[in-house]
XYZ file of C-alpha atoms in Angstrom:
615
model
C -15.324 7.237 98.944
C -14.719 3.982 97.950
C -12.616 1.680 99.853
C -10.091 -0.925 98.228
C -11.306 -2.646 95.594
C -9.804 -6.072 94.504
C -10.113 -6.666 90.533
C -9.837 -10.624 91.091
C -9.671 -11.631 94.360
C -13.046 -11.547 95.402
C -15.122 -14.735 94.760
C -17.823 -14.342 92.184
C -21.082 -13.569 93.849
C -22.902 -15.620 91.092
C -21.619 -18.895 90.646
C -22.599 -22.289 89.364
C -22.487 -25.587 91.097
C -20.205 -26.928 88.392
C -17.957 -23.867 88.849
C -18.993 -21.567 86.167
C -20.409 -18.214 86.542
C -24.219 -17.983 86.486
C -24.093 -14.680 85.050
C -21.677 -15.982 82.168
C -24.866 -17.638 80.642
C -23.850 -20.586 78.202
C -26.818 -20.401 76.280
C -25.246 -17.306 74.394
C -28.318 -14.929 74.743
C -25.986 -11.892 75.869
C -24.219 -9.677 73.333
C -20.429 -9.858 73.743
C -18.427 -7.424 71.512
C -14.946 -8.380 70.463
C -13.069 -5.386 71.185
C -9.533 -6.070 72.668
C -9.868 -5.910 76.732
C -7.815 -4.087 79.022
C -5.640 -6.442 81.554
C -8.420 -5.742 84.357
C -11.334 -6.625 82.148
C -10.106 -10.414 81.663
C -12.106 -11.440 84.866
C -15.018 -9.742 84.114
C -18.459 -11.454 82.824
C -19.263 -8.464 80.879
C -17.149 -5.574 80.130
C -18.491 -2.022 79.539
C -19.542 -2.524 76.055
C -20.940 -5.742 76.601
C -25.126 -5.932 76.803
C -26.179 -8.898 79.022
C -29.506 -10.545 78.385
C -32.518 -8.280 79.412
C -33.419 -10.122 82.257
C -29.900 -10.224 83.794
C -29.595 -6.619 83.336
C -32.900 -5.843 85.574
C -31.776 -8.401 88.372
C -28.244 -6.839 88.607
C -29.711 -3.136 88.052
C -32.259 -4.045 91.085
C -28.804 -5.179 92.769
C -27.306 -1.661 92.377
C -30.349 0.055 93.667
C -30.192 -2.312 96.942
C -26.499 -1.378 97.236
C -26.979 2.355 96.955
C -30.462 1.664 99.434
C -28.487 2.613 102.541
C -26.931 5.731 101.563
C -30.096 6.504 99.632
C -32.432 6.465 102.644
C -29.960 7.932 105.278
C -29.775 11.422 103.900
C -33.261 12.410 103.858
C -33.660 10.734 107.323
C -30.704 12.500 108.809
C -31.764 15.808 107.715
C -35.409 15.229 109.053
C -35.066 16.449 112.312
C -33.078 19.800 111.358
C -36.208 20.283 108.510
C -38.454 19.852 111.688
C -40.002 16.396 110.145
C -38.957 14.009 113.060
C -42.378 13.360 113.838
C -43.801 13.324 110.012
C -42.841 10.173 108.537
C -45.588 10.994 105.820
C -43.330 13.737 104.185
C -40.097 11.908 104.938
C -41.354 9.143 102.849
C -42.151 11.645 100.026
C -38.274 12.953 100.377
C -37.208 9.641 100.226
C -39.227 9.125 97.129
C -38.125 12.193 95.569
C -34.368 11.357 96.051
C -35.283 7.828 94.057
C -36.460 9.722 91.436
C -33.956 12.355 90.850
C -31.038 9.586 91.405
C -32.798 7.648 88.533
C -32.438 10.781 86.174
C -29.122 11.681 87.169
C -28.028 8.114 86.537
C -29.248 8.014 82.788
C -27.908 11.571 82.417
C -24.168 10.365 83.390
C -24.317 7.293 81.706
C -25.517 8.266 78.192
C -24.049 12.474 78.081
C -21.689 12.591 81.107
C -18.639 10.320 81.954
C -20.107 7.398 80.124
C -18.623 5.095 82.811
C -21.298 2.254 84.678
C -21.492 4.673 87.802
C -24.779 4.999 89.874
C -25.625 8.667 90.832
C -27.094 9.153 94.594
C -27.415 11.779 97.033
C -24.227 13.085 98.909
C -23.152 13.149 102.496
C -20.784 15.642 101.409
C -23.727 18.281 101.236
C -25.196 16.883 104.980
C -22.571 18.656 107.273
C -23.030 22.448 105.353
C -26.748 21.767 105.361
C -26.818 20.843 108.980
C -24.654 24.044 109.557
C -27.033 26.047 108.037
C -30.322 24.944 109.568
C -28.576 25.465 113.082
C -28.400 29.298 112.564
C -30.716 31.002 114.715
C -33.200 31.815 111.919
C -33.863 28.299 110.836
C -34.118 26.472 114.324
C -37.037 24.518 114.633
C -39.502 26.011 117.373
C -40.063 24.063 120.682
C -43.584 22.890 119.749
C -42.217 20.808 116.477
C -39.821 18.940 118.728
C -43.054 17.714 120.933
C -44.728 14.956 118.865
C -48.316 15.510 121.096
C -48.077 19.369 119.544
C -47.329 18.543 115.803
C -50.508 18.422 113.549
C -48.870 17.450 110.084
C -51.849 18.533 108.350
C -51.876 22.117 109.869
C -50.731 24.853 107.634
C -48.368 26.135 110.285
C -46.642 23.191 110.268
C -46.410 22.689 106.812
C -44.970 25.977 106.288
C -42.489 25.522 108.930
C -40.683 22.611 107.153
C -41.101 23.767 103.580
C -39.772 27.330 104.188
C -36.478 25.183 105.467
C -36.222 22.777 102.440
C -36.629 25.696 100.235
C -33.707 27.675 101.482
C -32.057 24.422 100.860
C -33.229 23.975 97.423
C -32.093 27.549 96.496
C -28.640 27.413 97.795
C -27.869 23.665 96.235
C -29.186 25.113 93.049
C -26.853 27.945 93.119
C -23.670 26.043 94.159
C -24.410 23.420 91.319
C -23.811 26.305 89.010
C -20.413 26.288 90.393
C -20.002 22.834 89.901
C -21.066 23.021 86.394
C -18.802 26.260 85.524
C -15.700 24.009 87.035
C -16.677 20.825 84.917
C -18.004 22.389 81.519
C -14.803 25.092 81.840
C -12.225 22.363 82.460
C -10.969 23.753 85.480
C -11.341 20.767 87.165
C -7.879 19.746 85.677
C -6.425 22.648 87.041
C -7.604 22.277 90.393
C -6.570 18.917 91.127
C -3.083 19.901 90.830
C -2.998 21.466 94.185
C -5.387 18.789 96.057
C -3.793 15.571 96.985
C -4.218 13.007 99.487
C -3.374 15.395 102.370
C -6.178 17.591 101.450
C -8.603 14.812 100.873
C -8.184 12.752 103.835
C -9.196 15.388 106.601
C -12.172 16.359 104.012
C -13.691 12.968 103.400
C -13.059 11.793 107.288
C -14.592 15.033 108.556
C -18.027 14.424 106.544
C -18.880 11.385 109.034
C -17.037 12.195 112.151
C -19.221 15.232 113.207
C -22.307 13.017 112.803
C -21.320 10.940 115.662
C -23.926 13.058 118.091
C -26.762 12.217 115.362
C -25.763 8.247 115.256
C -25.351 7.942 118.843
C -29.024 9.441 119.527
C -30.559 7.522 117.434
C -29.027 4.174 118.473
C -29.378 5.200 121.999
C -33.069 5.149 121.849
C -32.632 0.943 122.047
C -28.974 -0.062 122.438
C -30.131 -3.591 122.198
C -31.621 -3.377 118.853
C -28.880 -1.015 117.566
C -25.791 -3.541 118.860
C -27.908 -6.410 117.138
C -28.232 -4.453 113.771
C -24.258 -3.596 114.192
C -23.814 -7.319 114.921
C -25.771 -8.567 111.956
C -24.055 -6.210 109.173
C -20.612 -6.805 110.508
C -21.376 -10.458 110.850
C -22.191 -10.847 106.975
C -19.875 -8.254 105.742
C -16.784 -9.555 107.376
C -17.300 -12.972 108.878
C -19.614 -14.782 106.329
C -18.767 -13.042 103.006
C -17.018 -15.667 101.185
C -19.904 -18.432 102.318
C -21.685 -19.137 99.238
C -25.473 -20.002 99.566
C -26.707 -22.585 97.130
C -30.072 -20.817 95.498
C -32.326 -23.114 92.719
C -31.878 -21.746 89.190
C -33.864 -22.159 85.956
C -31.877 -21.973 82.411
C -32.989 -22.532 79.073
C -29.689 -25.066 78.674
C -29.638 -26.872 81.916
C -33.241 -26.363 83.042
C -33.811 -26.753 86.858
C -29.995 -26.626 88.687
C -28.237 -25.068 91.690
C -26.038 -21.995 92.005
C -23.570 -20.765 94.741
C -24.561 -17.167 95.541
C -22.863 -15.132 97.728
C -25.418 -13.589 99.668
C -24.060 -12.029 102.563
C -21.094 -10.329 100.565
C -23.561 -8.709 97.988
C -26.334 -7.414 100.700
C -24.901 -7.115 104.212
C -26.587 -3.785 105.091
C -29.962 -4.904 103.906
C -29.828 -8.174 105.402
C -29.187 -6.649 108.685
C -31.552 -3.931 108.556
C -34.167 -6.293 107.331
C -33.666 -8.838 110.007
C -33.484 -6.286 112.705
C -36.501 -4.662 111.476
C -38.211 -7.702 111.193
C -37.533 -8.641 115.118
C -38.574 -5.408 116.342
C -41.891 -6.114 114.471
C -42.075 -9.490 116.845
C -41.277 -7.387 119.963
C -44.062 -5.113 118.931
C -46.705 -7.446 118.391
C -45.926 -9.326 121.481
C -45.738 -6.166 123.474
C -42.158 -6.663 124.657
C -41.356 -3.066 123.944
C -42.978 -0.548 126.033
C -46.292 1.385 124.766
C -45.676 4.605 126.751
C -44.374 7.489 124.232
C -41.947 8.605 127.254
C -40.591 5.089 127.935
C -36.926 3.951 126.871
C -37.386 2.056 123.947
C -40.463 3.204 122.743
C -39.287 4.319 119.350
C -38.152 0.909 118.439
C -41.601 -0.059 117.913
C -42.436 -0.455 114.425
C -46.051 0.835 114.863
C -45.163 4.508 116.004
C -45.115 5.329 111.902
C -47.490 2.498 111.144
C -49.927 5.195 109.935
C -47.913 6.602 107.144
C -48.326 3.599 104.952
C -52.051 3.777 104.652
C -51.582 7.431 104.324
C -48.914 7.085 101.536
C -50.610 7.296 97.947
C -49.903 3.937 95.621
C -48.143 6.452 93.031
C -46.987 9.934 93.603
C -45.355 11.673 90.748
C -42.504 14.288 91.861
C -42.074 17.263 90.097
C -39.600 20.595 90.301
C -40.910 22.914 92.610
C -43.254 20.854 94.577
C -42.307 22.214 97.938
C -42.769 25.886 96.652
C -40.564 28.627 94.856
C -36.909 28.003 96.151
C -35.016 30.910 98.491
C -31.481 31.591 98.686
C -28.927 32.919 101.148
C -25.399 33.750 100.966
C -24.294 31.848 104.065
C -25.882 28.637 102.745
C -24.236 29.109 99.389
C -20.891 28.889 100.797
C -21.338 26.075 102.742
C -22.857 23.825 99.986
C -19.585 25.222 97.661
C -17.456 23.193 100.166
C -19.213 19.856 99.881
C -19.385 20.547 96.343
C -15.742 20.691 96.340
C -15.639 17.499 98.032
C -17.634 15.872 95.963
C -15.890 16.629 92.877
C -12.756 15.409 94.263
C -14.233 12.245 95.334
C -15.675 11.674 92.017
C -12.964 11.967 89.931
C -11.062 9.026 92.008
C -14.206 6.951 91.151
C -14.097 7.847 87.556
C -10.316 5.996 87.597
C -11.328 3.351 89.602
C -14.338 2.533 87.575
C -12.212 2.288 84.366
C -9.937 0.156 85.881
C -12.622 -2.410 87.059
C -14.609 -2.574 83.933
C -11.951 -2.934 81.801
C -12.084 0.680 80.160
C -8.876 2.577 79.456
C -8.447 5.954 81.849
C -11.033 8.631 80.892
C -9.704 11.079 78.773
C -10.065 14.569 79.858
C -13.140 15.980 78.078
C -14.833 12.929 79.712
C -13.894 13.898 83.374
C -14.986 17.386 82.343
C -18.400 16.248 80.988
C -18.881 13.808 84.125
C -18.142 16.955 86.653
C -20.426 19.156 84.689
C -23.469 16.596 84.455
C -22.968 15.857 88.304
C -23.400 19.677 88.512
C -26.618 19.209 86.289
C -27.624 16.624 88.573
C -27.595 19.187 91.785
C -29.176 21.739 90.017
C -32.227 19.087 89.098
C -31.830 17.554 92.850
C -32.137 21.206 94.381
C -35.375 22.069 91.610
C -37.186 18.821 92.845
C -36.486 19.522 96.263
C -34.431 16.522 97.884
C -32.805 18.876 100.292
C -29.327 17.277 98.920
C -27.523 16.965 95.892
C -26.196 13.897 93.801
C -22.556 12.474 93.065
C -20.958 9.444 92.289
C -21.466 6.412 94.364
C -18.677 4.967 95.344
C -20.197 1.786 96.906
C -21.687 0.630 93.672
C -18.073 1.394 92.176
C -17.158 -1.347 94.670
C -19.671 -3.544 93.506
C -18.649 -3.597 90.084
C -15.627 -5.142 91.253
C -17.557 -7.798 93.415
C -20.110 -8.933 91.066
C -17.651 -8.558 87.946
C -20.289 -7.189 85.392
C -19.027 -3.957 84.176
C -21.763 -3.405 81.405
C -23.030 -0.173 81.096
C -26.692 -1.331 80.145
C -26.787 -2.887 83.887
C -26.761 0.939 85.530
C -29.145 2.025 82.972
C -31.350 -0.658 84.379
C -30.749 0.633 87.853
C -31.524 4.260 86.540
C -35.082 2.808 85.489
C -35.463 1.086 88.643
C -34.646 4.046 90.574
C -37.002 6.046 88.484
C -39.882 3.365 89.216
C -39.112 3.256 92.554
C -39.739 7.348 92.787
C -43.068 7.119 91.622
C -44.136 4.258 93.895
C -45.307 6.289 97.281
C -45.458 2.937 99.013
C -41.935 2.387 98.301
C -40.937 5.379 99.987
C -43.077 4.867 102.958
C -41.969 1.625 103.592
C -38.643 2.918 104.466
C -39.651 5.844 106.146
C -41.197 3.562 108.932
C -37.729 1.867 109.752
C -37.227 2.222 113.690
C -34.611 4.663 114.823
C -32.324 2.561 116.766
C -32.346 0.171 113.350
C -31.111 3.472 111.738
C -28.750 4.370 114.347
C -26.953 1.123 114.462
C -27.044 1.244 110.304
C -25.225 5.311 111.143
C -22.284 3.717 113.395
C -21.313 1.110 110.931
C -21.521 3.470 107.773
C -20.180 6.419 109.292
C -17.417 4.928 110.904
C -16.641 3.447 107.051
C -16.703 6.811 105.389
C -14.289 7.818 108.183
C -11.969 5.467 107.479
C -11.846 5.422 103.870
C -10.918 9.019 104.063
C -7.844 8.164 106.290
C -7.103 5.617 103.527
C -5.811 8.073 101.476
C -3.172 8.175 103.717
C -1.207 5.557 102.389
C 0.066 7.234 99.126
C 1.864 9.640 102.065
C 5.112 9.333 103.392
C 4.004 9.100 107.028
C 7.391 9.203 108.745
C 7.518 12.591 107.753
C 6.989 15.215 110.285
C 5.691 17.747 107.624
C 3.064 15.094 106.812
C 2.180 14.167 110.302
C 1.852 17.939 111.179
C -0.466 18.831 108.257
C -2.589 15.812 108.879
C -3.171 15.938 112.442
C -3.571 19.871 112.702
C -6.269 19.775 110.030
C -8.243 17.090 111.553
C -7.921 18.360 115.223
C -9.115 21.742 114.133
C -11.911 20.251 111.726
C -13.508 18.857 115.074
C -12.448 21.728 117.690
C -13.399 24.877 115.670
C -17.074 24.032 114.937
C -17.684 22.611 118.181
C -16.377 26.138 119.833
C -18.136 28.050 117.177
C -21.404 26.008 117.931
C -21.069 26.562 121.680
C -20.410 30.127 121.475
C -22.492 31.494 118.220
C -22.709 35.246 119.795
C -18.887 35.467 119.969
C -18.721 35.296 116.280
C -19.821 38.998 115.214
C -18.536 41.408 112.947
C -21.320 43.892 112.738
C -22.253 42.640 109.305
C -25.159 40.180 109.226
C -24.547 38.240 106.114
C -20.741 38.025 106.619
C -21.942 36.636 110.050
C -24.231 33.975 108.947
C -21.500 33.071 106.178
C -18.866 32.610 108.895
C -21.132 30.593 110.893
C -22.122 28.299 108.136
C -18.263 27.888 107.059
C -16.700 27.398 110.449
C -19.447 24.922 112.000
C -18.851 22.798 108.824
C -15.968 20.437 109.692
C -15.085 19.179 106.598
C -14.445 22.828 105.183
C -12.520 23.778 108.173
C -10.166 20.744 107.879
C -10.077 20.740 104.516
C -9.076 24.049 103.797
C -6.174 23.936 106.350
C -5.152 20.725 104.735
C -5.066 22.430 101.260
C -3.343 25.514 102.773
C -0.549 23.932 104.558
C 0.079 21.290 101.986
C 0.829 23.583 99.196
C 2.665 26.146 101.231
C 4.847 24.042 103.476
C 8.059 22.898 101.572
C 7.694 18.950 100.624
C 8.288 17.213 97.392
C 5.787 15.623 95.315
C 6.642 11.828 96.413
C 6.717 13.037 100.359
C 3.291 14.566 99.669
C 1.976 11.515 97.645
C 1.316 12.897 94.415
C 3.385 10.233 92.635
C 2.357 7.054 93.965
C -1.376 8.409 94.407
C -1.865 8.917 90.416
C 0.077 6.066 88.918
C -2.127 5.666 85.864
C -1.552 3.401 83.212
C -1.255 4.813 79.797
C -3.591 3.334 77.113
C -2.653 3.342 73.166
C -6.270 1.748 72.217
C -8.005 4.910 70.894
C -10.359 3.240 68.977
C -11.760 1.866 72.357
C -11.264 5.233 74.230
C -13.349 6.917 71.754
C -16.244 3.999 71.296
C -16.366 4.132 75.246
C -15.870 7.953 75.928
C -17.424 9.763 73.045
C -21.287 11.038 72.493
C -23.985 8.230 71.938
C -25.625 8.150 68.406
C -22.554 9.583 66.638
C -22.955 13.037 68.183
C -19.483 14.768 67.659
C -18.243 12.222 65.115
C -20.865 12.081 62.569
C -22.920 15.100 64.017
C -22.324 18.365 65.604
C -18.952 18.043 64.075
C -18.403 21.942 63.610
C -14.854 23.188 63.843
C -15.956 25.869 66.666
C -16.633 22.477 69.217
C -13.017 21.813 69.552
C -12.452 24.586 71.826
C -15.349 23.171 74.209
C -13.240 21.003 77.016
C -16.185 18.605 77.271
C -16.251 17.905 73.796
C -14.899 14.953 72.213
C -11.597 15.543 70.307
C -11.219 14.446 66.758
C -7.478 13.436 65.311
C -6.012 12.400 62.147
C -8.516 14.280 59.777
C -11.542 13.624 61.981
C -11.687 9.722 62.223
C -13.329 9.948 65.558
C -10.755 8.439 67.398
C -9.961 10.278 70.712
C -6.410 10.545 71.790
C -5.991 9.633 75.615
C -5.502 12.126 77.998
C -5.030 12.413 81.724
C -5.933 14.054 84.365
C -2.423 15.555 86.006
C -2.352 15.813 89.704
C 1.303 16.733 89.623
C 3.332 18.046 87.142
C 5.274 14.632 86.911
C 3.880 11.324 87.182
C 5.885 8.081 87.188
C 4.243 5.558 85.112
C 4.768 1.785 85.574
C 2.334 -1.455 84.765
C 0.428 -2.939 87.679
C 0.384 -6.676 88.206
C -2.763 -8.406 86.525
C -4.571 -8.989 89.776
C -3.311 -6.018 91.795
C -5.700 -4.232 94.466
C -6.987 -1.181 93.230
C -7.642 1.564 95.838
C -8.531 4.962 95.012
C -9.817 7.948 96.722
């Protein structure tokens, strides 16, 4: 879910005091290819095929890890309560380490064999709502004793089985739903489905990913509203008011030795800075006993020592492995719910592919690359289910936005980020540190993060004619039903009975998942109520510039090491929707094909510094 991305208006986060760019490196160590670049790449320090110096790759890879950190950590913490783990920070740290590790694997798979664009993979909020809906079924609700910290013995076999059977259920349904995503991707069905999914379907679907979580965010923030408000204030201050203020930092280079450079610190790390400062202040207030020490007192969970023992208990090294929580189980109700999240994730990822390609100076991705990208994301969800993250994986829009800010679009930087994620997943103490974040600090972060996600969904309406009463009705009705129907079903679960237990569970999960209700109604009404393509937003939503540079398309989007061009060139492969196409006697040039969202697409050139906004 990415917001407006400006390709040339943002100040460079790394800028030398003499006006140059720190990442450009005048000593000439980075490899720069001489291929012709697209208009969007003229402002890049490193384009997609360029290889920066190894030390810069590591630094920028860590930066991408830190950019995705908020979302990666948030998913396990949100699920913890419904998995009966709210009083077990050690297991929470294991889940965080596992999601780091799997995200690293999926990132490397996507860069080398998927869409081959520099896109980081990580946990998806699209799976959170159906997961919570499934865990809210009577069979999976946590026993009362697991909600009382004084009654929980995290080392007891009884408690271990309580949370493990829930995460095994999540593992099973995610693995089954991931097979649907792989089928849609590798079979080429994604191109057909996208003909019918427009902004009026996307807007309620994405917005309703975050809106139903207001209760969880409010409860966490309400543990201590002072700390939550401070966290919100710091994040807003850094991301909105101080983003264009450069901080001088000392830099050592081979040519210029010691010199100062300007670094846009607040623009690059607003969430991390706000979280760390609030975290530190909570530590100070804990040491000085400003916060109450009685577990039942208001503000007690803002103390940093309530989960302090997790750092001593967590091992230094812990290698996550498939089936670490036991053999996955499957229920029909959960599968249908997660499939709704899969559809949302796929549509979001396609938008990320086009936005990323433009930002890194690459031609629009051809169909075979899109099919492969979606298929690899499905494989990533399968791996996430097997490892037991409690979630799936998807393309991280936050990192797509970071490409536009840092102006470094090299594929090798994301490879470095994937390796960083793998290492962070193996170091057990790293996950333990993030599991000790005080609850109100997390609540403040949620309020900002979920608010932005909701707004990003609504921003897709900029492509639609909102002067049309048809469009106002479709969006308004879809959004309102996406909030009202799940609320009623949650309060009256006994009234939704058909006499068939499995069908009751399926309906319970689907109708308590707001993104499914709103997205389905938006899809149904948008495709049945008469309206022109322009009125529905298809034309302006998908104005994609044609590219004639087939040589560059082949180099960027084909398999690495000559696979498909020099090796594995059997004539049978031309029938595979995800395999690169050979043209003119098999020279290896790939013709550029586009994902068609409508039967007619208007074309036109964009201004050189145009602002790109993608779903």
